[in-house]
Amino acid sequence: MSTITATRWVVVLLRAIAPDGTWLTTAGRDRRVRIWDRASGTCSATLTGHSESVWSVAIAPDGTWLTTASGDGRVRIWDRASGTCSATLTGHTSSVLSVAIAPDGAWLATGGHDRTVRIWDVAGQRTVGVARLARCPAGVRAGPEQGVAGLIR
């Protein structure tokens, strides 16, 4: 097992591990997402584009793309191979706190500080459902049924 090292102190808020286990991501208050090779322990890409802290990362079931949720109110979809942002999803009116991808990768769910859970069509890059809540969701989880998100309290 390799040790992953950083050149400076960065507060890491979360991590996500690829389905095949060969790479992982870290993200945090520095507004960057880093992709790490687990075998070598090296950073293979740094994704930039958010203007506030990154609060959540989810990796697609096939490992070819990932999505991030940020304090800037945006959800970004990233191509894993190129490290580029392929889409920016807007609709939340404040920080997006969590994101989850459906098992088939066709849709994703986001939960925001605006007290909404949104369901997004990935291919169409649009909101297909919104649930307004009395409180901020602590998290979202994508289930096996189309358009279903479970709140984590």
mmCIF file of N, CA and C in Angstrom, residues 10-137:
data_model
loop_
_atom_site.group_PDB
_atom_site.id
_atom_site.type_symbol
_atom_site.label_atom_id
_atom_site.label_comp_id
_atom_site.label_asym_id
_atom_site.label_seq_id
_atom_site.Cartn_x
_atom_site.Cartn_y
_atom_site.Cartn_z
ATOM 1 N N VAL A 10 -3.986 20.826 3.826
ATOM 2 C CA VAL A 10 -5.288 21.081 3.225
ATOM 3 C C VAL A 10 -6.317 20.324 4.058
ATOM 4 N N VAL A 11 -7.405 20.990 4.405
ATOM 5 C CA VAL A 11 -8.454 20.308 5.152
ATOM 6 C C VAL A 11 -9.250 19.461 4.162
ATOM 7 N N VAL A 12 -9.167 18.146 4.307
ATOM 8 C CA VAL A 12 -9.890 17.227 3.438
ATOM 9 C C VAL A 12 -11.204 16.891 4.120
ATOM 10 N N LEU A 13 -12.290 17.208 3.455
ATOM 11 C CA LEU A 13 -13.604 16.990 4.035
ATOM 12 C C LEU A 13 -14.171 15.618 3.691
ATOM 13 N N LEU A 14 -13.743 15.041 2.588
ATOM 14 C CA LEU A 14 -14.327 13.777 2.173
ATOM 15 C C LEU A 14 -13.446 13.066 1.174
ATOM 16 N N ARG A 15 -13.856 11.850 0.867
ATOM 17 C CA ARG A 15 -13.199 11.077 -0.175
ATOM 18 C C ARG A 15 -14.202 10.109 -0.768
ATOM 19 N N ALA A 16 -13.948 9.689 -1.990
ATOM 20 C CA ALA A 16 -14.769 8.673 -2.651
ATOM 21 C C ALA A 16 -13.818 7.707 -3.346
ATOM 22 N N ILE A 17 -14.159 6.438 -3.325
ATOM 23 C CA ILE A 17 -13.309 5.409 -3.940
ATOM 24 C C ILE A 17 -13.988 4.878 -5.187
ATOM 25 N N ALA A 18 -13.224 4.762 -6.274
ATOM 26 C CA ALA A 18 -13.746 4.268 -7.542
ATOM 27 C C ALA A 18 -14.287 2.849 -7.383
ATOM 28 N N PRO A 19 -15.282 2.483 -8.199
ATOM 29 C CA PRO A 19 -15.864 1.136 -8.099
ATOM 30 C C PRO A 19 -14.844 -0.001 -8.239
ATOM 31 N N ASP A 20 -13.821 0.200 -9.061
ATOM 32 C CA ASP A 20 -12.820 -0.860 -9.226
ATOM 33 C C ASP A 20 -11.708 -0.780 -8.188
ATOM 34 N N GLY A 21 -11.735 0.253 -7.338
ATOM 35 C CA GLY A 21 -10.779 0.378 -6.251
ATOM 36 C C GLY A 21 -9.402 0.869 -6.633
ATOM 37 N N THR A 22 -9.163 1.223 -7.895
ATOM 38 C CA THR A 22 -7.818 1.609 -8.331
ATOM 39 C C THR A 22 -7.495 3.079 -8.116
ATOM 40 N N TRP A 23 -8.502 3.896 -7.895
ATOM 41 C CA TRP A 23 -8.276 5.325 -7.671
ATOM 42 C C TRP A 23 -9.303 5.862 -6.689
ATOM 43 N N LEU A 24 -8.992 7.017 -6.130
ATOM 44 C CA LEU A 24 -9.910 7.652 -5.198
ATOM 45 C C LEU A 24 -9.817 9.159 -5.358
ATOM 46 N N THR A 25 -10.777 9.842 -4.761
ATOM 47 C CA THR A 25 -10.771 11.296 -4.799
ATOM 48 C C THR A 25 -10.705 11.849 -3.380
ATOM 49 N N THR A 26 -10.145 13.039 -3.272
ATOM 50 C CA THR A 26 -10.230 13.816 -2.049
ATOM 51 C C THR A 26 -10.707 15.212 -2.439
ATOM 52 N N ALA A 27 -11.381 15.856 -1.539
ATOM 53 C CA ALA A 27 -11.880 17.207 -1.808
ATOM 54 C C ALA A 27 -12.055 17.927 -0.492
ATOM 55 N N GLY A 28 -12.164 19.250 -0.581
ATOM 56 C CA GLY A 28 -12.354 19.990 0.652
ATOM 57 C C GLY A 28 -12.472 21.476 0.473
ATOM 58 N N ARG A 29 -12.013 22.173 1.491
ATOM 59 C CA ARG A 29 -12.182 23.620 1.556
ATOM 60 C C ARG A 29 -11.334 24.383 0.544
ATOM 61 N N ASP A 30 -10.351 23.740 -0.054
ATOM 62 C CA ASP A 30 -9.516 24.439 -1.041
ATOM 63 C C ASP A 30 -10.183 24.521 -2.417
ATOM 64 N N ARG A 31 -11.439 24.014 -2.533
ATOM 65 C CA ARG A 31 -12.252 24.082 -3.748
ATOM 66 C C ARG A 31 -11.765 23.161 -4.864
ATOM 67 N N ARG A 32 -10.854 22.277 -4.547
ATOM 68 C CA ARG A 32 -10.294 21.372 -5.555
ATOM 69 C C ARG A 32 -10.680 19.930 -5.237
ATOM 70 N N VAL A 33 -10.746 19.142 -6.296
ATOM 71 C CA VAL A 33 -10.916 17.697 -6.161
ATOM 72 C C VAL A 33 -9.653 17.075 -6.741
ATOM 73 N N ARG A 34 -9.069 16.188 -5.983
ATOM 74 C CA ARG A 34 -7.860 15.510 -6.462
ATOM 75 C C ARG A 34 -8.174 14.036 -6.700
ATOM 76 N N ILE A 35 -7.645 13.530 -7.807
ATOM 77 C CA ILE A 35 -7.774 12.110 -8.137
ATOM 78 C C ILE A 35 -6.431 11.466 -7.861
ATOM 79 N N TRP A 36 -6.469 10.409 -7.037
ATOM 80 C CA TRP A 36 -5.251 9.730 -6.589
ATOM 81 C C TRP A 36 -5.212 8.305 -7.121
ATOM 82 N N ASP A 37 -4.057 7.893 -7.585
ATOM 83 C CA ASP A 37 -3.819 6.507 -7.975
ATOM 84 C C ASP A 37 -3.486 5.740 -6.700
ATOM 85 N N ARG A 38 -4.264 4.723 -6.385
ATOM 86 C CA ARG A 38 -4.046 4.018 -5.123
ATOM 87 C C ARG A 38 -2.772 3.187 -5.119
ATOM 88 N N ALA A 39 -2.359 2.667 -6.268
ATOM 89 C CA ALA A 39 -1.156 1.827 -6.319
ATOM 90 C C ALA A 39 0.110 2.646 -6.079
ATOM 91 N N SER A 40 0.207 3.816 -6.717
ATOM 92 C CA SER A 40 1.424 4.614 -6.607
ATOM 93 C C SER A 40 1.331 5.694 -5.528
ATOM 94 N N GLY A 41 0.099 6.057 -5.139
ATOM 95 C CA GLY A 41 -0.082 7.123 -4.163
ATOM 96 C C GLY A 41 0.102 8.513 -4.739
ATOM 97 N N THR A 42 0.126 8.629 -6.064
ATOM 98 C CA THR A 42 0.322 9.931 -6.694
ATOM 99 C C THR A 42 -0.998 10.538 -7.148
ATOM 100 N N CYS A 43 -0.996 11.856 -7.177
ATOM 101 C CA CYS A 43 -2.161 12.594 -7.659
ATOM 102 C C CYS A 43 -2.090 12.627 -9.185
ATOM 103 N N SER A 44 -3.094 12.060 -9.835
ATOM 104 C CA SER A 44 -3.082 12.007 -11.294
ATOM 105 C C SER A 44 -3.814 13.177 -11.936
ATOM 106 N N ALA A 45 -4.661 13.862 -11.175
ATOM 107 C CA ALA A 45 -5.385 15.022 -11.711
ATOM 108 C C ALA A 45 -5.907 15.875 -10.573
ATOM 109 N N THR A 46 -6.005 17.166 -10.832
ATOM 110 C CA THR A 46 -6.629 18.105 -9.911
ATOM 111 C C THR A 46 -7.731 18.828 -10.670
ATOM 112 N N LEU A 47 -8.948 18.702 -10.175
ATOM 113 C CA LEU A 47 -10.109 19.301 -10.828
ATOM 114 C C LEU A 47 -10.420 20.634 -10.161
ATOM 115 N N THR A 48 -10.461 21.689 -10.946
ATOM 116 C CA THR A 48 -10.758 23.012 -10.410
ATOM 117 C C THR A 48 -11.943 23.601 -11.158
ATOM 118 N N GLY A 49 -12.669 24.460 -10.487
ATOM 119 C CA GLY A 49 -13.821 25.090 -11.118
ATOM 120 C C GLY A 49 -14.824 25.602 -10.106
ATOM 121 N N HIS A 50 -14.883 24.982 -8.932
ATOM 122 C CA HIS A 50 -15.792 25.465 -7.897
ATOM 123 C C HIS A 50 -15.199 26.710 -7.234
ATOM 124 N N SER A 51 -16.069 27.624 -6.822
ATOM 125 C CA SER A 51 -15.607 28.853 -6.172
ATOM 126 C C SER A 51 -15.749 28.803 -4.651
ATOM 127 N N GLU A 52 -16.294 27.716 -4.125
ATOM 128 C CA GLU A 52 -16.417 27.511 -2.680
ATOM 129 C C GLU A 52 -16.017 26.068 -2.359
ATOM 130 N N SER A 53 -16.030 25.710 -1.082
ATOM 131 C CA SER A 53 -15.663 24.357 -0.648
ATOM 132 C C SER A 53 -16.470 23.290 -1.380
ATOM 133 N N VAL A 54 -15.819 22.156 -1.634
ATOM 134 C CA VAL A 54 -16.498 21.004 -2.224
ATOM 135 C C VAL A 54 -16.970 20.131 -1.070
ATOM 136 N N TRP A 55 -18.289 19.927 -0.962
ATOM 137 C CA TRP A 55 -18.877 19.210 0.163
ATOM 138 C C TRP A 55 -19.154 17.747 -0.106
ATOM 139 N N SER A 56 -19.241 17.365 -1.379
ATOM 140 C CA SER A 56 -19.571 15.972 -1.668
ATOM 141 C C SER A 56 -19.041 15.572 -3.044
ATOM 142 N N VAL A 57 -18.629 14.314 -3.157
ATOM 143 C CA VAL A 57 -18.172 13.737 -4.429
ATOM 144 C C VAL A 57 -18.828 12.375 -4.587
ATOM 145 N N ALA A 58 -19.279 12.068 -5.799
ATOM 146 C CA ALA A 58 -19.794 10.728 -6.107
ATOM 147 C C ALA A 58 -19.176 10.289 -7.430
ATOM 148 N N ILE A 59 -18.870 9.015 -7.514
ATOM 149 C CA ILE A 59 -18.250 8.446 -8.715
ATOM 150 C C ILE A 59 -19.264 7.557 -9.418
ATOM 151 N N ALA A 60 -19.349 7.698 -10.744
ATOM 152 C CA ALA A 60 -20.289 6.913 -11.546
ATOM 153 C C ALA A 60 -19.986 5.424 -11.419
ATOM 154 N N PRO A 61 -21.017 4.594 -11.565
ATOM 155 C CA PRO A 61 -20.819 3.145 -11.433
ATOM 156 C C PRO A 61 -19.769 2.566 -12.380
ATOM 157 N N ASP A 62 -19.619 3.164 -13.560
ATOM 158 C CA ASP A 62 -18.617 2.656 -14.508
ATOM 159 C C ASP A 62 -17.252 3.323 -14.323
ATOM 160 N N GLY A 63 -17.164 4.305 -13.417
ATOM 161 C CA GLY A 63 -15.894 4.956 -13.111
ATOM 162 C C GLY A 63 -15.396 5.944 -14.148
ATOM 163 N N THR A 64 -16.184 6.240 -15.174
ATOM 164 C CA THR A 64 -15.711 7.131 -16.239
ATOM 165 C C THR A 64 -15.970 8.607 -15.955
ATOM 166 N N TRP A 65 -16.847 8.898 -14.987
ATOM 167 C CA TRP A 65 -17.139 10.286 -14.646
ATOM 168 C C TRP A 65 -17.463 10.384 -13.161
ATOM 169 N N LEU A 66 -17.403 11.597 -12.662
ATOM 170 C CA LEU A 66 -17.737 11.836 -11.271
ATOM 171 C C LEU A 66 -18.468 13.166 -11.174
ATOM 172 N N THR A 67 -19.097 13.376 -10.051
ATOM 173 C CA THR A 67 -19.835 14.611 -9.838
ATOM 174 C C THR A 67 -19.496 15.186 -8.472
ATOM 175 N N THR A 68 -19.525 16.514 -8.402
ATOM 176 C CA THR A 68 -19.174 17.204 -7.172
ATOM 177 C C THR A 68 -20.274 18.196 -6.789
ATOM 178 N N ALA A 69 -20.424 18.402 -5.495
ATOM 179 C CA ALA A 69 -21.389 19.363 -4.963
ATOM 180 C C ALA A 69 -20.620 20.367 -4.119
ATOM 181 N N SER A 70 -20.989 21.641 -4.247
ATOM 182 C CA SER A 70 -20.181 22.673 -3.629
ATOM 183 C C SER A 70 -20.993 23.752 -2.931
ATOM 184 N N GLY A 71 -20.302 24.479 -2.086
ATOM 185 C CA GLY A 71 -20.873 25.637 -1.425
ATOM 186 C C GLY A 71 -21.225 26.755 -2.382
ATOM 187 N N ASP A 72 -20.753 26.677 -3.623
ATOM 188 C CA ASP A 72 -21.092 27.706 -4.616
ATOM 189 C C ASP A 72 -22.477 27.491 -5.228
ATOM 190 N N GLY A 73 -23.201 26.445 -4.759
ATOM 191 C CA GLY A 73 -24.552 26.180 -5.248
ATOM 192 C C GLY A 73 -24.602 25.412 -6.551
ATOM 193 N N ARG A 74 -23.476 24.932 -7.005
ATOM 194 C CA ARG A 74 -23.421 24.221 -8.283
ATOM 195 C C ARG A 74 -23.025 22.764 -8.113
ATOM 196 N N VAL A 75 -23.493 21.968 -9.056
ATOM 197 C CA VAL A 75 -23.115 20.570 -9.167
ATOM 198 C C VAL A 75 -22.358 20.451 -10.486
ATOM 199 N N ARG A 76 -21.185 19.873 -10.431
ATOM 200 C CA ARG A 76 -20.391 19.726 -11.660
ATOM 201 C C ARG A 76 -20.217 18.250 -11.980
ATOM 202 N N ILE A 77 -20.263 17.957 -13.271
ATOM 203 C CA ILE A 77 -19.990 16.612 -13.771
ATOM 204 C C ILE A 77 -18.644 16.672 -14.474
ATOM 205 N N TRP A 78 -17.765 15.743 -14.106
ATOM 206 C CA TRP A 78 -16.382 15.740 -14.592
ATOM 207 C C TRP A 78 -16.096 14.465 -15.377
ATOM 208 N N ASP A 79 -15.362 14.591 -16.469
ATOM 209 C CA ASP A 79 -14.862 13.443 -17.210
ATOM 210 C C ASP A 79 -13.596 12.971 -16.510
ATOM 211 N N ARG A 80 -13.552 11.740 -16.101
ATOM 212 C CA ARG A 80 -12.423 11.230 -15.328
ATOM 213 C C ARG A 80 -11.143 11.162 -16.162
ATOM 214 N N ALA A 81 -11.252 10.762 -17.436
ATOM 215 C CA ALA A 81 -10.066 10.602 -18.278
ATOM 216 C C ALA A 81 -9.373 11.935 -18.575
ATOM 217 N N SER A 82 -10.147 12.950 -18.903
ATOM 218 C CA SER A 82 -9.562 14.237 -19.282
ATOM 219 C C SER A 82 -9.439 15.208 -18.105
ATOM 220 N N GLY A 83 -10.214 14.977 -17.041
ATOM 221 C CA GLY A 83 -10.207 15.883 -15.905
ATOM 222 C C GLY A 83 -10.940 17.190 -16.167
ATOM 223 N N THR A 84 -11.769 17.215 -17.206
ATOM 224 C CA THR A 84 -12.494 18.435 -17.543
ATOM 225 C C THR A 84 -13.945 18.367 -17.067
ATOM 226 N N CYS A 85 -14.508 19.541 -16.819
ATOM 227 C CA CYS A 85 -15.904 19.645 -16.433
ATOM 228 C C CYS A 85 -16.750 19.543 -17.695
ATOM 229 N N SER A 86 -17.618 18.544 -17.745
ATOM 230 C CA SER A 86 -18.466 18.352 -18.931
ATOM 231 C C SER A 86 -19.827 19.004 -18.777
ATOM 232 N N ALA A 87 -20.219 19.337 -17.538
ATOM 233 C CA ALA A 87 -21.511 19.987 -17.313
ATOM 234 C C ALA A 87 -21.522 20.652 -15.948
ATOM 235 N N THR A 88 -22.240 21.757 -15.863
ATOM 236 C CA THR A 88 -22.496 22.432 -14.591
ATOM 237 C C THR A 88 -24.003 22.510 -14.419
ATOM 238 N N LEU A 89 -24.496 21.912 -13.346
ATOM 239 C CA LEU A 89 -25.929 21.873 -13.076
ATOM 240 C C LEU A 89 -26.277 22.955 -12.065
ATOM 241 N N THR A 90 -27.245 23.785 -12.409
ATOM 242 C CA THR A 90 -27.670 24.854 -11.518
ATOM 243 C C THR A 90 -29.156 24.701 -11.216
ATOM 244 N N GLY A 91 -29.544 25.207 -10.079
ATOM 245 C CA GLY A 91 -30.932 25.108 -9.653
ATOM 246 C C GLY A 91 -31.061 25.312 -8.155
ATOM 247 N N HIS A 92 -30.075 24.835 -7.399
ATOM 248 C CA HIS A 92 -30.064 25.096 -5.962
ATOM 249 C C HIS A 92 -29.803 26.579 -5.748
ATOM 250 N N THR A 93 -30.375 27.139 -4.696
ATOM 251 C CA THR A 93 -30.211 28.570 -4.432
ATOM 252 C C THR A 93 -29.175 28.868 -3.354
ATOM 253 N N SER A 94 -28.546 27.828 -2.825
ATOM 254 C CA SER A 94 -27.442 27.998 -1.874
ATOM 255 C C SER A 94 -26.575 26.747 -1.936
ATOM 256 N N SER A 95 -25.737 26.539 -0.935
ATOM 257 C CA SER A 95 -24.782 25.427 -0.938
ATOM 258 C C SER A 95 -25.433 24.092 -1.255
ATOM 259 N N VAL A 96 -24.759 23.301 -2.089
ATOM 260 C CA VAL A 96 -25.173 21.924 -2.341
ATOM 261 C C VAL A 96 -24.322 21.063 -1.419
ATOM 262 N N LEU A 97 -24.986 20.327 -0.534
ATOM 263 C CA LEU A 97 -24.294 19.622 0.544
ATOM 264 C C LEU A 97 -23.973 18.168 0.233
ATOM 265 N N SER A 98 -24.743 17.549 -0.670
ATOM 266 C CA SER A 98 -24.521 16.126 -0.933
ATOM 267 C C SER A 98 -24.964 15.776 -2.347
ATOM 268 N N VAL A 99 -24.351 14.725 -2.861
ATOM 269 C CA VAL A 99 -24.689 14.223 -4.189
ATOM 270 C C VAL A 99 -24.547 12.707 -4.184
ATOM 271 N N ALA A 100 -25.435 12.039 -4.928
ATOM 272 C CA ALA A 100 -25.381 10.581 -5.082
ATOM 273 C C ALA A 100 -25.801 10.242 -6.505
ATOM 274 N N ILE A 101 -25.183 9.219 -7.069
ATOM 275 C CA ILE A 101 -25.468 8.786 -8.438
ATOM 276 C C ILE A 101 -26.244 7.481 -8.389
ATOM 277 N N ALA A 102 -27.257 7.374 -9.239
ATOM 278 C CA ALA A 102 -28.063 6.149 -9.324
ATOM 279 C C ALA A 102 -27.200 4.965 -9.749
ATOM 280 N N PRO A 103 -27.595 3.761 -9.363
ATOM 281 C CA PRO A 103 -26.820 2.570 -9.725
ATOM 282 C C PRO A 103 -26.605 2.393 -11.230
ATOM 283 N N ASP A 104 -27.546 2.894 -12.051
ATOM 284 C CA ASP A 104 -27.373 2.779 -13.504
ATOM 285 C C ASP A 104 -26.695 4.009 -14.104
ATOM 286 N N GLY A 105 -26.393 5.029 -13.295
ATOM 287 C CA GLY A 105 -25.710 6.225 -13.765
ATOM 288 C C GLY A 105 -26.576 7.171 -14.574
ATOM 289 N N ALA A 106 -27.860 6.901 -14.708
ATOM 290 C CA ALA A 106 -28.739 7.721 -15.544
ATOM 291 C C ALA A 106 -29.210 8.999 -14.860
ATOM 292 N N TRP A 107 -29.244 9.001 -13.545
ATOM 293 C CA TRP A 107 -29.713 10.176 -12.813
ATOM 294 C C TRP A 107 -28.903 10.345 -11.541
ATOM 295 N N LEU A 108 -28.995 11.511 -10.964
ATOM 296 C CA LEU A 108 -28.342 11.738 -9.688
ATOM 297 C C LEU A 108 -29.258 12.553 -8.795
ATOM 298 N N ALA A 109 -28.968 12.515 -7.520
ATOM 299 C CA ALA A 109 -29.741 13.246 -6.518
ATOM 300 C C ALA A 109 -28.799 14.185 -5.782
ATOM 301 N N THR A 110 -29.301 15.392 -5.485
ATOM 302 C CA THR A 110 -28.520 16.350 -4.714
ATOM 303 C C THR A 110 -29.373 16.907 -3.584
ATOM 304 N N GLY A 111 -28.721 17.235 -2.495
ATOM 305 C CA GLY A 111 -29.401 17.854 -1.363
ATOM 306 C C GLY A 111 -28.715 19.162 -1.040
ATOM 307 N N GLY A 112 -29.513 20.210 -0.801
ATOM 308 C CA GLY A 112 -28.923 21.516 -0.601
ATOM 309 C C GLY A 112 -29.343 22.225 0.666
ATOM 310 N N HIS A 113 -28.569 23.229 1.005
ATOM 311 C CA HIS A 113 -28.861 24.077 2.142
ATOM 312 C C HIS A 113 -30.152 24.862 1.926
ATOM 313 N N ASP A 114 -30.615 24.921 0.681
ATOM 314 C CA ASP A 114 -31.886 25.583 0.361
ATOM 315 C C ASP A 114 -33.091 24.720 0.727
ATOM 316 N N ARG A 115 -32.834 23.609 1.422
ATOM 317 C CA ARG A 115 -33.870 22.679 1.899
ATOM 318 C C ARG A 115 -34.596 21.980 0.754
ATOM 319 N N THR A 116 -33.843 21.670 -0.306
ATOM 320 C CA THR A 116 -34.428 20.895 -1.396
ATOM 321 C C THR A 116 -33.562 19.688 -1.702
ATOM 322 N N VAL A 117 -34.222 18.659 -2.216
ATOM 323 C CA VAL A 117 -33.548 17.518 -2.837
ATOM 324 C C VAL A 117 -33.960 17.574 -4.294
ATOM 325 N N ARG A 118 -32.975 17.524 -5.170
ATOM 326 C CA ARG A 118 -33.245 17.588 -6.604
ATOM 327 C C ARG A 118 -32.819 16.289 -7.265
ATOM 328 N N ILE A 119 -33.612 15.850 -8.215
ATOM 329 C CA ILE A 119 -33.280 14.695 -9.040
ATOM 330 C C ILE A 119 -32.926 15.239 -10.419
ATOM 331 N N TRP A 120 -31.781 14.803 -10.938
ATOM 332 C CA TRP A 120 -31.266 15.312 -12.205
ATOM 333 C C TRP A 120 -31.160 14.188 -13.223
ATOM 334 N N ASP A 121 -31.545 14.469 -14.444
ATOM 335 C CA ASP A 121 -31.302 13.585 -15.581
ATOM 336 C C ASP A 121 -29.893 13.898 -16.066
ATOM 337 N N VAL A 122 -28.997 12.925 -15.994
ATOM 338 C CA VAL A 122 -27.596 13.175 -16.339
ATOM 339 C C VAL A 122 -27.447 13.489 -17.830
ATOM 340 N N ALA A 123 -28.038 12.696 -18.703
ATOM 341 C CA ALA A 123 -27.905 12.911 -20.143
ATOM 342 C C ALA A 123 -28.493 14.256 -20.567
ATOM 343 N N GLY A 124 -29.648 14.591 -20.023
ATOM 344 C CA GLY A 124 -30.311 15.844 -20.375
ATOM 345 C C GLY A 124 -29.816 17.041 -19.596
ATOM 346 N N GLN A 125 -29.021 16.789 -18.546
ATOM 347 C CA GLN A 125 -28.449 17.830 -17.701
ATOM 348 C C GLN A 125 -29.524 18.800 -17.197
ATOM 349 N N ARG A 126 -30.621 18.219 -16.679
ATOM 350 C CA ARG A 126 -31.712 19.059 -16.199
ATOM 351 C C ARG A 126 -32.362 18.433 -14.973
ATOM 352 N N THR A 127 -33.008 19.282 -14.191
ATOM 353 C CA THR A 127 -33.755 18.826 -13.029
ATOM 354 C C THR A 127 -35.038 18.150 -13.500
ATOM 355 N N VAL A 128 -35.329 16.968 -12.964
ATOM 356 C CA VAL A 128 -36.578 16.279 -13.306
ATOM 357 C C VAL A 128 -37.496 16.146 -12.101
ATOM 358 N N GLY A 129 -37.033 16.550 -10.922
ATOM 359 C CA GLY A 129 -37.864 16.503 -9.728
ATOM 360 C C GLY A 129 -37.249 17.313 -8.602
ATOM 361 N N VAL A 130 -38.099 17.932 -7.805
ATOM 362 C CA VAL A 130 -37.645 18.718 -6.655
ATOM 363 C C VAL A 130 -38.552 18.402 -5.469
ATOM 364 N N ALA A 131 -37.948 18.090 -4.339
ATOM 365 C CA ALA A 131 -38.694 17.922 -3.087
ATOM 366 C C ALA A 131 -38.274 19.044 -2.154
ATOM 367 N N ARG A 132 -39.239 19.799 -1.664
ATOM 368 C CA ARG A 132 -38.964 20.882 -0.724
ATOM 369 C C ARG A 132 -39.194 20.353 0.691
ATOM 370 N N LEU A 133 -38.212 20.591 1.566
ATOM 371 C CA LEU A 133 -38.220 20.023 2.907
ATOM 372 C C LEU A 133 -38.334 21.103 3.975
ATOM 373 N N ALA A 134 -38.694 20.706 5.168
ATOM 374 C CA ALA A 134 -38.774 21.638 6.293
ATOM 375 C C ALA A 134 -37.385 21.988 6.826
ATOM 376 N N ARG A 135 -36.422 21.072 6.612
ATOM 377 C CA ARG A 135 -35.051 21.290 7.074
ATOM 378 C C ARG A 135 -34.080 20.888 5.981
ATOM 379 N N CYS A 136 -32.833 21.280 6.164
ATOM 380 C CA CYS A 136 -31.788 20.884 5.210
ATOM 381 C C CYS A 136 -31.573 19.375 5.289
ATOM 382 N N PRO A 137 -31.456 18.696 4.153
ATOM 383 C CA PRO A 137 -31.164 17.266 4.201
ATOM 384 C C PRO A 137 -29.726 17.037 4.655
#
